[in-house]
Amino acid sequence: MTTSPVEISKKNGKVGNRDLLVVQDLVKYFPVRGGLLQRVKDWVKAVDQVSFTVKEGETLGLVGESGCGKTTVGRALLRLIEPTSGKVDFDGVDVLSLKGKELKAMRRNMQIIFQDPYASLDPRIPVGESIKEGLNIHNIGTRREREDVVQDVLRKVGLEDYHARRYPHEFSGGQRQRIGIARALALQPKFIVADEPVSALDVSIQSQVLNILKDLQGEFHLTYLFIAHNLSVVEHISDRVAVMYLGKVVEITTRDQLFANPLHPYTKALMSAIPIPNPTLKRERIILQGDVPSPLNPPAGCRFHPRCPIAIDACSLEVPPLVEVAPGHEVACIRVNQG
């Protein structure tokens, strides 16, 4: 197993046996419009029948190349964008069927940490007001109690009380991401989508932010969907990992199993790209041929088959389902499933 320069604490909340989040056949297509009347001419198939579960207290890492649909999955779960179809059950409730006050109440338990902390903060108001906004919307507590919550969550993420009166431009990138975490934490949610929360930060700052996320998970028994493309970070923070390619999940298993024995050819290619922090060691690099196909017109059959080094004729005809090939290890690959 590779070593990462990102050193984070191993403190973790206890992972329960209950599925807190169940996603079944989630689909999100974006319309492509054109012509004088802006009619729909085609569809971008950003997420296509994605299914997975997240257990209570668990961190599920969601990885893949840029443009594979990771962020779209996270936002569709929270209905920040409306899914085209599918089913999302959170804590026994069908999220996609909720409307009005019921949806508003559910959102207290499902929060998000955005990738770009500066773009997600209003530059015109102090950060304390941004953190307090969710409390105001849900009418939680008195004014004094809301101020106390803001100060408490700022301390939880390593900032001071006086920081609440400052504006976003007065903070560094790492501090702004801490503010994003504090804002997500203010409503005391059960589930947080962390959308590449450390990708824009220096390695030393990454470790601090990841430590905060792990400590908060242990303290508040949080459940994370951790979206990332840095496999070294995913290796250290995740309990299980789901690998996406062009809108589909191609492999799901535990973190240890994935890094010890990746089975899907795309996962193997990703693993071969992880740098080894030892100049005397070399890893055989798997170079994929060709470019990632467009989600506007994805290949028939297995979406990875045009670039797959072990593809056979059947790969262009059949869409491989996720099949459990070992306890807790699911793979969507005809060759792997055939043994």
JSON list of C-alpha atoms in Angstrom, two decimals, residues 19 25 58 72 112 152-153 169 204 207 211 213 241 270 278 280 289-290 298 307 310 319 322 331 333:
[
{"chain": "A", "resi": 19, "resn": "ASP", "atom": "CA", "xyz": [-27.73, 1.96, 5.73]},
{"chain": "A", "resi": 25, "resn": "ASP", "atom": "CA", "xyz": [-30.49, 3.78, -10.33]},
{"chain": "A", "resi": 58, "resn": "GLU", "atom": "CA", "xyz": [-19.14, 5.67, 7.37]},
{"chain": "A", "resi": 72, "resn": "THR", "atom": "CA", "xyz": [-23.40, 15.72, -10.11]},
{"chain": "A", "resi": 112, "resn": "ILE", "atom": "CA", "xyz": [-22.54, 19.95, 1.61]},
{"chain": "A", "resi": 152, "resn": "ASP", "atom": "CA", "xyz": [-18.87, 27.12, 18.79]},
{"chain": "A", "resi": 153, "resn": "VAL", "atom": "CA", "xyz": [-18.52, 25.73, 15.25]},
{"chain": "A", "resi": 169, "resn": "HIS", "atom": "CA", "xyz": [-11.44, 37.92, 1.23]},
{"chain": "A", "resi": 204, "resn": "SER", "atom": "CA", "xyz": [0.15, 20.79, 4.43]},
{"chain": "A", "resi": 207, "resn": "SER", "atom": "CA", "xyz": [-3.76, 17.41, 6.22]},
{"chain": "A", "resi": 211, "resn": "ASN", "atom": "CA", "xyz": [-7.87, 15.97, 10.40]},
{"chain": "A", "resi": 213, "resn": "LEU", "atom": "CA", "xyz": [-13.17, 16.22, 9.12]},
{"chain": "A", "resi": 241, "resn": "VAL", "atom": "CA", "xyz": [-14.57, 3.50, -2.14]},
{"chain": "A", "resi": 270, "resn": "LEU", "atom": "CA", "xyz": [-5.95, 4.87, -11.71]},
{"chain": "A", "resi": 278, "resn": "ASN", "atom": "CA", "xyz": [10.50, 6.60, -2.95]},
{"chain": "A", "resi": 280, "resn": "THR", "atom": "CA", "xyz": [14.21, 3.69, -5.74]},
{"chain": "A", "resi": 289, "resn": "GLN", "atom": "CA", "xyz": [-5.21, 4.81, -25.08]},
{"chain": "A", "resi": 290, "resn": "GLY", "atom": "CA", "xyz": [-7.49, 7.47, -26.53]},
{"chain": "A", "resi": 298, "resn": "PRO", "atom": "CA", "xyz": [-21.25, 7.55, -24.72]},
{"chain": "A", "resi": 307, "resn": "ARG", "atom": "CA", "xyz": [-9.88, 2.37, -23.88]},
{"chain": "A", "resi": 310, "resn": "ILE", "atom": "CA", "xyz": [-8.61, -6.41, -22.04]},
{"chain": "A", "resi": 319, "resn": "VAL", "atom": "CA", "xyz": [-23.75, -3.09, -20.28]},
{"chain": "A", "resi": 322, "resn": "LEU", "atom": "CA", "xyz": [-22.30, -4.42, -10.75]},
{"chain": "A", "resi": 331, "resn": "VAL", "atom": "CA", "xyz": [-17.28, -4.89, -10.10]},
{"chain": "A", "resi": 333, "resn": "CYS", "atom": "CA", "xyz": [-16.74, -5.79, -15.91]}
]
